[in-house]
Each structure stands twice: as C-alpha cells, then as structure tokens.
Coordinates of C-alpha atoms and ligand atoms in Angstrom, one line a residue:
M1 CA -22.7 -16.0 1.2
C2 CA -22.1 -18.0 4.3
G3 CA -19.9 -20.7 5.7
I4 CA -21.0 -23.8 7.6
F5 CA -19.2 -26.5 9.6
G6 CA -20.3 -29.6 11.4
A7 CA -18.5 -31.9 13.8
F8 CA -19.5 -35.4 14.9
D9 CA -18.1 -37.4 17.8
V10 CA -15.4 -35.0 18.8
D11 CA -14.0 -34.1 22.2
H12 CA -15.3 -30.6 23.0
A13 CA -16.8 -30.0 19.5
S14 CA -17.4 -26.3 20.1
K15 CA -13.6 -25.6 20.2
E16 CA -13.1 -27.3 16.8
I17 CA -16.1 -25.5 15.3
Y18 CA -14.8 -22.2 16.5
L19 CA -11.4 -22.8 14.8
A20 CA -13.1 -24.1 11.6
L21 CA -15.4 -21.0 11.4
H22 CA -12.3 -18.8 11.9
A23 CA -10.5 -20.6 9.0
Q24 CA -13.5 -19.7 6.8
Q25 CA -13.9 -16.1 8.0
H26 CA -13.3 -14.7 4.5
R27 CA -16.7 -16.1 3.5
A28 CA -18.8 -14.0 5.9
K29 CA -18.3 -11.4 8.6
E30 CA -21.7 -10.3 9.7
S31 CA -22.4 -12.9 12.4
A32 CA -21.3 -16.2 13.8
G33 CA -22.9 -18.9 15.8
M34 CA -23.0 -22.5 16.8
V35 CA -25.2 -25.1 18.4
V36 CA -23.9 -28.2 20.2
S37 CA -25.6 -31.2 21.5
D38 CA -24.5 -32.7 24.9
N39 CA -26.3 -36.0 25.4
G40 CA -29.4 -34.5 23.7
K41 CA -29.3 -31.2 25.4
F42 CA -28.8 -28.3 23.0
Y43 CA -26.6 -25.3 23.7
R44 CA -26.7 -22.3 21.4
Y45 CA -24.4 -19.2 21.2
A46 CA -24.4 -16.6 18.4
G47 CA -23.9 -12.9 17.9
P48 CA -23.0 -10.2 15.4
G49 CA -19.4 -9.8 14.2
I50 CA -16.4 -12.0 13.4
V51 CA -15.8 -15.3 15.0
Q52 CA -13.1 -14.2 17.4
N53 CA -15.2 -11.4 18.7
V54 CA -18.4 -13.4 19.1
F55 CA -16.9 -16.3 21.1
S56 CA -15.0 -15.8 24.3
Y57 CA -13.0 -18.6 25.9
S58 CA -15.6 -18.9 28.6
A59 CA -18.4 -19.0 26.0
L60 CA -16.8 -22.0 24.4
N61 CA -16.3 -23.7 27.7
N62 CA -20.0 -23.3 28.3
L63 CA -20.8 -25.2 25.1
P64 CA -20.3 -28.8 26.0
G65 CA -20.9 -31.8 23.7
R66 CA -19.4 -34.0 21.1
I67 CA -21.7 -33.0 18.1
G68 CA -22.4 -29.5 16.8
V69 CA -22.9 -27.2 13.8
G70 CA -21.5 -23.7 13.2
H71 CA -22.4 -20.9 10.8
I72 CA -20.9 -17.6 9.7
R73 CA -23.3 -15.2 7.8
Y74 CA -23.2 -12.5 5.2
S75 CA -26.8 -11.6 4.3
T76 CA -27.7 -11.2 0.6
V77 CA -31.2 -9.9 1.2
E78 CA -32.3 -7.0 3.4
D79 CA -32.6 -8.0 7.0
N80 CA -35.2 -6.9 9.5
P81 CA -33.0 -5.4 12.3
Q82 CA -35.7 -6.2 14.9
L83 CA -35.1 -9.9 14.3
D84 CA -32.3 -12.2 15.3
N85 CA -30.9 -13.4 12.0
T86 CA -28.0 -15.3 13.3
Q87 CA -27.6 -19.0 12.6
P88 CA -27.8 -21.9 13.4
I89 CA -31.6 -21.7 14.2
V90 CA -33.1 -24.2 16.7
A91 CA -36.7 -25.5 16.7
D92 CA -38.7 -28.2 18.6
Y93 CA -38.7 -31.5 16.7
H94 CA -41.2 -34.1 18.1
N95 CA -39.9 -34.4 21.6
D96 CA -36.4 -33.2 20.8
K97 CA -34.7 -30.3 19.2
V98 CA -33.2 -29.7 15.8
A99 CA -30.8 -27.0 14.6
I100 CA -30.1 -25.9 11.0
A101 CA -27.2 -24.1 9.3
H102 CA -27.6 -23.0 5.7
N103 CA -25.4 -21.6 2.9
G104 CA -27.2 -20.5 -0.3
N105 CA -30.4 -18.8 -1.3
L106 CA -33.9 -20.1 -1.9
T107 CA -35.6 -18.8 -5.1
N108 CA -39.2 -19.7 -4.2
V109 CA -39.6 -18.2 -0.8
G110 CA -43.0 -16.7 -1.5
K111 CA -44.5 -20.1 -2.5
L112 CA -42.9 -21.8 0.5
Y113 CA -44.3 -19.2 2.8
H114 CA -47.7 -19.6 1.3
N115 CA -47.6 -23.4 1.5
L116 CA -46.8 -23.1 5.1
N117 CA -49.9 -21.0 5.6
S118 CA -48.0 -17.7 6.2
P119 CA -46.6 -18.5 9.6
N120 CA -45.2 -15.8 12.0
L121 CA -41.5 -16.2 11.4
L122 CA -39.0 -15.5 14.1
T123 CA -36.3 -14.4 11.5
S124 CA -36.2 -13.0 8.0
M125 CA -34.1 -15.8 6.7
D126 CA -35.3 -18.3 4.1
T127 CA -33.5 -20.9 6.2
E128 CA -36.3 -20.8 8.7
L129 CA -38.8 -22.0 6.0
I130 CA -36.6 -25.1 5.5
L131 CA -36.5 -25.8 9.2
R132 CA -40.3 -25.4 9.5
L133 CA -40.9 -27.7 6.6
F134 CA -38.6 -30.3 8.1
C135 CA -40.3 -30.1 11.5
L136 CA -43.8 -30.5 10.0
T137 CA -42.8 -33.5 7.8
E138 CA -43.7 -37.0 8.8
G139 CA -41.9 -40.1 7.5
N140 CA -40.9 -43.6 8.4
S141 CA -37.3 -42.7 8.8
L142 CA -35.1 -39.6 9.2
M143 CA -33.9 -40.0 5.6
E144 CA -37.4 -40.0 4.3
C145 CA -38.3 -36.9 6.4
V146 CA -35.3 -35.0 4.9
K147 CA -36.2 -36.0 1.4
K148 CA -39.9 -35.2 1.7
S149 CA -39.3 -31.8 3.4
L150 CA -37.0 -30.6 0.6
T151 CA -39.2 -31.6 -2.3
K152 CA -40.8 -28.2 -2.5
V153 CA -37.6 -26.2 -1.8
Q154 CA -36.0 -24.5 -4.9
G155 CA -32.8 -22.6 -5.0
T156 CA -29.3 -23.2 -3.8
Y157 CA -28.4 -24.7 -0.5
T158 CA -25.8 -26.6 1.5
L159 CA -27.4 -27.6 4.8
L160 CA -26.4 -29.0 8.1
F161 CA -29.1 -30.4 10.5
L162 CA -28.1 -31.2 14.0
L163 CA -30.2 -33.7 15.9
P164 CA -29.5 -34.9 19.5
D165 CA -27.4 -37.8 18.2
C166 CA -26.7 -37.2 14.6
L167 CA -25.6 -34.8 11.9
I168 CA -27.2 -34.5 8.5
A169 CA -25.5 -32.8 5.5
V170 CA -27.4 -31.9 2.3
R171 CA -26.3 -30.3 -0.9
D172 CA -28.7 -29.1 -3.5
P173 CA -28.9 -31.0 -6.9
S174 CA -27.1 -28.2 -8.8
G175 CA -24.1 -28.4 -6.5
N176 CA -24.0 -24.6 -6.5
R177 CA -22.1 -24.2 -3.2
P178 CA -19.2 -26.4 -2.1
L179 CA -19.5 -28.9 0.8
S180 CA -16.9 -31.4 1.8
L181 CA -16.6 -34.4 4.1
G182 CA -13.6 -35.0 6.3
K183 CA -12.4 -37.5 8.9
R184 CA -9.9 -37.7 11.8
G185 CA -9.8 -40.9 13.7
K186 CA -13.4 -41.9 14.4
S187 CA -14.6 -38.2 14.2
W188 CA -16.5 -36.9 11.1
F189 CA -16.6 -33.3 9.9
V190 CA -18.5 -31.4 7.1
S191 CA -17.3 -28.0 5.9
S192 CA -18.1 -25.4 3.3
E193 CA -14.3 -25.2 2.6
T194 CA -11.5 -27.6 3.0
C195 CA -9.2 -24.9 4.4
A196 CA -10.9 -25.6 7.8
F197 CA -9.9 -29.3 7.5
D198 CA -6.2 -28.3 7.0
M199 CA -6.3 -26.1 10.1
L200 CA -7.6 -28.9 12.2
E201 CA -5.5 -31.7 10.7
I202 CA -8.6 -33.4 9.3
D203 CA -8.3 -35.6 6.2
F204 CA -10.4 -34.7 3.2
V205 CA -12.5 -37.7 2.3
R206 CA -14.7 -36.4 -0.5
D207 CA -17.2 -33.8 -1.6
I208 CA -20.8 -34.2 -0.5
E209 CA -22.3 -35.0 -4.0
P210 CA -24.8 -32.6 -5.6
G211 CA -28.3 -33.8 -4.5
E212 CA -26.9 -36.0 -1.7
I213 CA -28.2 -36.4 1.8
L214 CA -25.7 -37.8 4.2
I215 CA -26.7 -38.9 7.8
I216 CA -23.8 -39.3 10.2
S217 CA -24.5 -41.2 13.4
Q218 CA -23.0 -43.9 15.6
K219 CA -24.4 -46.4 13.1
G220 CA -22.0 -44.9 10.5
L221 CA -22.8 -43.0 7.3
E222 CA -26.1 -43.4 5.5
S223 CA -26.2 -41.7 2.0
D224 CA -29.1 -41.2 -0.3
K225 CA -30.2 -38.8 -3.0
L226 CA -32.9 -36.1 -2.9
C227 CA -36.0 -36.9 -5.0
L228 CA -36.1 -33.8 -7.1
P229 CA -36.5 -33.2 -10.9
S230 CA -33.0 -33.2 -12.4
V231 CA -31.4 -29.8 -12.8
P232 CA -28.1 -29.0 -14.6
L233 CA -25.0 -28.9 -12.4
A234 CA -24.4 -25.2 -11.7
R235 CA -21.4 -24.8 -9.4
C236 CA -20.7 -21.1 -8.7
I237 CA -17.7 -20.1 -10.8
F238 CA -17.2 -17.2 -8.4
E239 CA -16.2 -19.6 -5.6
Q240 CA -13.2 -20.5 -7.8
I241 CA -12.5 -17.0 -9.1
Y242 CA -12.8 -15.0 -5.9
Y243 CA -14.7 -16.2 -2.8
G244 CA -13.0 -19.4 -1.9
L245 CA -9.6 -19.3 -0.1
P246 CA -6.8 -20.3 -2.5
A247 CA -5.9 -23.0 -0.1
S248 CA -9.3 -24.7 -0.4
L249 CA -10.1 -27.6 -2.7
I250 CA -13.2 -26.3 -4.4
F251 CA -15.2 -28.4 -6.9
E252 CA -12.3 -30.9 -7.3
E253 CA -9.5 -28.3 -7.9
Y254 CA -7.5 -26.1 -5.5
A255 CA -8.6 -22.5 -6.0
S256 CA -4.9 -21.5 -6.2
E257 CA -4.4 -23.8 -9.2
F258 CA -7.6 -22.7 -10.9
R259 CA -6.6 -19.1 -10.5
K260 CA -3.1 -19.7 -12.0
R261 CA -4.7 -21.4 -15.0
L262 CA -7.2 -18.5 -15.2
G263 CA -4.3 -16.0 -15.2
C264 CA -2.4 -17.9 -17.9
K265 CA -5.6 -17.9 -20.1
L266 CA -6.1 -14.2 -19.5
E267 CA -2.6 -13.5 -20.7
E268 CA -2.9 -15.8 -23.7
V269 CA -6.1 -14.0 -24.8
C270 CA -5.4 -10.4 -23.5
P271 CA -1.6 -9.9 -23.4
V272 CA 0.1 -6.5 -22.9
I273 CA 3.0 -6.6 -25.3
G274 CA 5.7 -4.3 -23.9
G275 CA 4.3 -4.6 -20.3
Q276 CA 7.0 -4.5 -17.7
A277 CA 5.5 -5.2 -14.3
V278 CA 2.5 -7.5 -13.6
M279 CA 0.8 -6.6 -10.3
S280 CA -2.2 -8.1 -8.6
I281 CA -4.8 -6.2 -6.7
P282 CA -4.0 -8.1 -3.5
D283 CA -5.0 -10.5 -2.1
S284 CA -7.7 -12.0 -4.2
A285 CA -6.0 -11.7 -7.5
N286 CA -2.5 -12.9 -6.4
F287 CA -2.6 -16.3 -8.0
I288 CA -4.3 -14.9 -11.1
A289 CA -1.4 -12.5 -11.5
E290 CA 1.1 -15.3 -11.0
G291 CA -0.5 -17.2 -13.8
Y292 CA -0.7 -14.1 -16.0
A293 CA 3.1 -13.3 -15.6
S294 CA 4.2 -16.9 -16.0
S295 CA 4.9 -16.7 -19.7
G296 CA 7.0 -13.5 -19.3
R297 CA 5.5 -12.0 -22.4
S298 CA 3.5 -9.3 -20.7
G299 CA 6.0 -8.4 -18.0
K300 CA 7.4 -9.8 -14.8
L301 CA 5.5 -10.5 -11.6
S302 CA 5.9 -7.6 -9.2
S303 CA 4.6 -7.0 -5.6
G304 CA 4.2 -3.3 -6.3
I305 CA 0.9 -3.1 -4.4
L306 CA 0.9 -4.1 -0.7
R307 CA -2.3 -4.7 1.2
S308 CA -3.0 -3.7 4.8
H309 CA -4.9 -6.4 6.5
Y310 CA -6.3 -4.1 9.2
I311 CA -9.3 -2.8 7.3
G312 CA -12.2 -4.5 5.7
R313 CA -13.7 -4.4 2.2
T314 CA -14.1 -1.2 0.3
F315 CA -17.2 -1.5 -1.7
L316 CA -19.6 -0.6 1.0
E317 CA -18.2 2.9 1.6
P318 CA -21.0 5.4 0.8
T319 CA -19.2 8.3 -1.1
Q320 CA -16.4 8.3 -3.6
A321 CA -14.2 10.5 -1.4
Q322 CA -14.6 8.0 1.5
R323 CA -13.9 5.1 -0.8
E324 CA -10.8 6.8 -2.1
L325 CA -9.5 7.3 1.4
K326 CA -10.2 3.7 2.3
V327 CA -8.4 2.5 -0.9
K328 CA -5.4 4.6 0.3
R329 CA -5.5 3.0 3.7
K330 CA -5.9 -0.4 2.2
F331 CA -3.2 -0.4 -0.5
Q332 CA 0.4 0.8 -0.2
L333 CA 2.5 1.2 -3.3
V334 CA 6.2 0.2 -3.6
K335 CA 7.4 3.1 -5.8
P336 CA 10.6 1.6 -7.2
E337 CA 8.4 -1.2 -8.8
I338 CA 6.3 1.4 -10.5
V339 CA 8.3 4.6 -11.5
G340 CA 8.7 4.8 -15.3
K341 CA 7.3 1.4 -16.0
S342 CA 4.4 0.0 -18.1
I343 CA 2.2 -1.6 -15.4
V344 CA -0.3 -4.4 -15.9
L345 CA -2.9 -4.4 -13.2
V346 CA -4.6 -7.8 -12.8
D347 CA -7.8 -8.2 -10.9
D348 CA -10.4 -11.0 -10.5
S349 CA -13.5 -9.1 -11.4
I350 CA -15.2 -5.7 -11.7
V351 CA -18.6 -5.3 -10.0
R352 CA -19.4 -1.7 -9.3
L353 CA -16.2 -0.1 -10.5
N354 CA -15.8 1.8 -7.2
T355 CA -12.2 0.8 -6.3
M356 CA -10.3 0.5 -9.6
P357 CA -10.4 4.3 -10.5
S358 CA -8.6 5.1 -7.2
I359 CA -6.0 2.4 -7.6
V360 CA -5.2 3.5 -11.1
R361 CA -4.9 7.1 -9.9
M362 CA -2.5 6.0 -7.2
I363 CA -0.4 4.1 -9.7
R364 CA -0.3 7.1 -12.0
G365 CA 0.6 9.3 -9.1
A366 CA 3.6 7.0 -8.4
K367 CA 4.8 7.9 -12.0
A368 CA 4.0 4.8 -13.9
K369 CA 4.6 5.2 -17.7
E370 CA 1.4 3.3 -18.6
V371 CA -1.4 1.5 -16.7
H372 CA -3.1 -1.5 -18.4
V373 CA -5.9 -3.3 -16.6
R374 CA -6.7 -7.0 -17.2
I375 CA -9.8 -8.6 -15.6
A376 CA -10.0 -12.4 -15.2
C377 CA -13.8 -12.6 -15.0
P378 CA -16.0 -11.6 -18.0
P379 CA -18.1 -8.5 -17.5
I380 CA -20.7 -9.0 -14.8
T381 CA -24.0 -7.9 -16.3
H382 CA -26.7 -9.7 -14.3
P383 CA -27.5 -10.0 -10.6
C384 CA -27.0 -13.2 -8.6
Y385 CA -30.1 -14.8 -7.1
Y386 CA -28.2 -17.8 -5.6
G387 CA -26.5 -16.4 -2.6
I388 CA -23.7 -14.1 -3.7
D389 CA -24.1 -10.4 -2.8
M390 CA -24.2 -8.8 -6.2
P391 CA -25.9 -5.4 -6.7
T392 CA -28.9 -4.8 -8.8
T393 CA -28.4 -4.5 -12.6
T394 CA -28.4 -0.7 -12.4
E395 CA -25.4 -0.7 -10.0
L396 CA -23.4 -3.2 -12.1
A397 CA -20.8 -1.3 -14.0
A398 CA -20.7 -3.7 -17.0
A399 CA -24.5 -3.6 -17.3
T400 CA -24.6 0.2 -17.7
M401 CA -21.4 1.1 -19.4
T402 CA -19.4 -0.1 -22.4
I403 CA -15.9 -1.4 -21.9
E404 CA -14.6 1.8 -23.4
E405 CA -16.7 3.9 -21.0
M406 CA -15.3 1.8 -18.1
R407 CA -11.7 2.3 -19.4
T408 CA -12.3 6.1 -19.6
K409 CA -13.8 6.1 -16.0
I410 CA -10.7 4.3 -14.5
D411 CA -8.3 6.3 -16.7
A412 CA -6.4 3.2 -17.9
D413 CA -4.4 3.0 -21.1
S414 CA -6.2 -0.2 -21.9
L415 CA -8.9 -2.4 -20.2
E416 CA -9.7 -6.0 -21.3
F417 CA -11.8 -8.7 -19.8
L418 CA -11.4 -12.5 -20.3
P419 CA -14.2 -13.4 -22.8
L420 CA -16.9 -15.8 -21.4
E421 CA -16.2 -18.5 -24.0
E422 CA -12.5 -18.5 -22.9
L423 CA -13.5 -18.9 -19.2
Q424 CA -15.8 -21.7 -20.1
K425 CA -13.0 -23.5 -21.9
L426 CA -11.0 -23.7 -18.6
S427 CA -13.1 -26.4 -17.0
P428 CA -15.6 -27.6 -19.7
D429 CA -16.7 -30.7 -17.8
I430 CA -17.4 -29.3 -14.3
G431 CA -20.8 -27.8 -14.9
Y432 CA -20.5 -24.2 -13.7
C433 CA -23.1 -21.4 -13.3
Y434 CA -22.2 -18.3 -15.3
A435 CA -25.6 -16.6 -14.9
C436 CA -24.2 -13.2 -13.7
M437 CA -22.2 -13.1 -16.9
N438 CA -24.7 -14.3 -19.5
G439 CA -28.1 -14.0 -17.8
E440 CA -28.8 -17.8 -18.3
Y441 CA -30.1 -18.8 -14.9
P442 CA -29.8 -22.6 -14.5
I443 CA -32.1 -22.8 -11.4
P444 CA -35.6 -21.4 -11.7
I445 CA -36.2 -18.1 -10.0
G446 CA -39.6 -17.6 -8.3
Ligands
SF4_1 FE1 -22.1 -17.6 -8.8 FE2 -22.7 -15.7 -10.6 FE3 -24.0 -18.0 -10.6 FE4 -24.3 -16.3 -8.6 S1 -24.9 -16.0 -10.8 S2 -24.1 -18.5 -8.4 S3 -22.3 -15.4 -8.5 S4 -21.8 -17.7 -11.1

C-alpha cells in the first residue's frame, strides 16, 4: 500500500508535498520521494525510509517549482534489491519529461510486459509498465493518450502523472483506492487521504470518481472517463477498517465514524454479557472499541492498554520470542483497569495471529478475571491481490485454523468475529471489495 500527493500552482510545492506525505506516513514507511517541475525542468529526490528522514531542509530547498507529485511506498511484491524501487519514476516523453506516482497493484503484469515486447525495466514495480505504455501512446490530445494507454491495464490504481505544466489524476473504475481533490485559493491538490488536506488547510472539494481522468492545468480542470469495460465498484473495506487514518474522509465517510458504527454492530452481534472493561488494541481499534462500549451492555470503555509510539509494527518480527518482546515494548498495561475484571479486548482484524497471544498473556498476567476477544473484521481467509500486504493463504490464521483453534491458541475465554453479512449491512450501497474474506475477487487476476 502506498500514498500519493500532487500539488498544482503552489509556492514552493516541494514543502507542501513533504508535509502531505508526512501526514499520510501511516500508509507506507519503506521509501519516500517527490518530483517537481520548475518551468519545465524536473527535479527528483527519493530514498529509503520515512519522510522526515528522507528529506532534509536543504533537499527541499533544492526542489524548486510550483507543480509536483510525491509518493510513499510499502511494497506488496518482492523487490529486487539491486533496483531503485522508489517513486515517483521519471521518463522521457516526446521532447519533455513525465513522472508517475502509483498506489495499487496491477493484476496483468505478465501480459503487459509481453505486450511491451519484454523491455529491460529499470525497476521491479508494475508502475513502470504504466509509464512505458503512456510514453509509447500516440493521440490527438493528452486526455486521449491517457485513455488509450490505460486500456490494457488491469488491476487497482490511483495515479498521478506530472508533466511540465500540468498534473493528471486517475482512479481505476473499481474505485479500489481512495483519491481526493482539494483546493486552496487558486492552487489544486490531489491526495490519497484527506488528512493531508487538513494539515495544509486545503478545502476538500470531492473524490476523484472511479474511472475518472482529471487533468489540472492553467486552463482549469478537464475531466473524462476511462474507456474500459465496466467493473463493479470494489472499494477496499480495509481502508475503512484499518489502513486509513481515522481523521480521513474515505469513500464518503470519515473512518472514525465508520469504525464507531462498526464497533456498535460488533457489540450488537457479539456482546459479552457481564463484561466490565472494553479495551482497544491501540491505536487502530480505538474508535471501534468506542463504538463497542457505547451501549454499556458489554462493559465500560477503558484505556487499560497504552501504546508506545517509538517502535514500529510487530508482524514482521521473525520469531515468537522476538515478537513477544516487541509486544511488551509496544504495549503498556494500566493494572488498576485490569485486576479482577472481565476484560473485552477489541481489535480491528486478525491476519497471522502473531500478536494477540502475547497481549492476552500480558492481560492474564495482570490478573484479569476473564479475557474475551472481539474482532471487527470477519475472518481473513484469502490473500489480497490489489495492493494490501496480506500473507499467502498458508500464513493466514483463519485460512488454516477454526475459530475454536484460534481461541485456544490465544488462550481467550471467548473469541468472536463480526460475520461478513453483518459487515456488509453497514454500508450496503457503497460497493466494497470483501475478497480477502469471501474469495470473490471483483477485479480479474491474471
Ligand atoms: Fe481490500 Fe481485502 Fe479487497 Fe484487498 S482483498 S482490496 S485488502 S478488501
């Protein structure tokens, strides 16, 4: 999963892009980069790591120009370490340059590569195939070139193209990843998440529509639709449940509000009668737990688990012992909230089941009377091919164990998941993808 941001007609665009990427840092931490255009001359800067470590003050000062695109990356396919897989990527385009930033995952990479006559690629990213297609496509207008170049591309994408004097935003017809348009004065902005707009005091205008191409230039906005066979809307439900910042307006609803509704529904369907303290696994489940506790029937909301913000995610630790240590460093318990109580632990999802056993063990060690676990996302039984880093089927806990086996493994008194049909009732009209929960892939693979 990645994050993208574009700025058009802005004083010192690089500084705004820097802040916007920083606001979306939760989406990706592997690398960060940006390309700006200063009167047609392109400047690129990118590197591994988080935004604040990649860009120094002097680096930003050496990135002049009023238009630019930025990217933060988390790879979902194995990278070739010999290649520079940072984005945006730049290529020659007629007598000019073009840069591209991409969030999503193409599902027909082999065919595209073949259609391009197996070129020597400079990266191992599917994004480069889109860029090459674009550069080879002839047309009577820029809009026509974008349309034609994407006719053979299949999968999920939000794209930003930077040309010397314009910015182009594209969202695939399924609308799988979010992309929004903002405005401040005469300046235009495009962002994966609206939390970047809030930081920069940019007004949210609207979402880029599924299948829309939007060209932003000094002539104004020009919008058209991709010419592709219709596909069902397939917005990634995981953006709402977990990935998006609660402060972001995602698919027409703030993620915070969605998560509270999700928590209410979870409690309605999977209550813990006699529960005393409802605790989120912070921070991603905070709003879900708030919703879960709102009726009061299954216990009161409690901040019994605190999270240290000085270490990263836990699921990449190689051994169970190391993971346990990391969980202890990551979470601190507030014992008076736990001792002698029936605890309801609320989390957004279970993927590998690496972290939950350690958390339950810590809570039991703090003398809880009972530990009940409630999960807001139905069991994840299938991999994601659309840009979210999910393990293979054999590593997915719910694909290889029954719920009772998972309960035994985490040593909880009870474990329940929100059923898929209840999740689907929450937003019946939005058109979500649930493929990792039901194996029904709405966008063809391969
Ligand atoms: Fe999102 Fe799951 Fe669909 Fe992937 S398969 S896009 S993670 S809902």
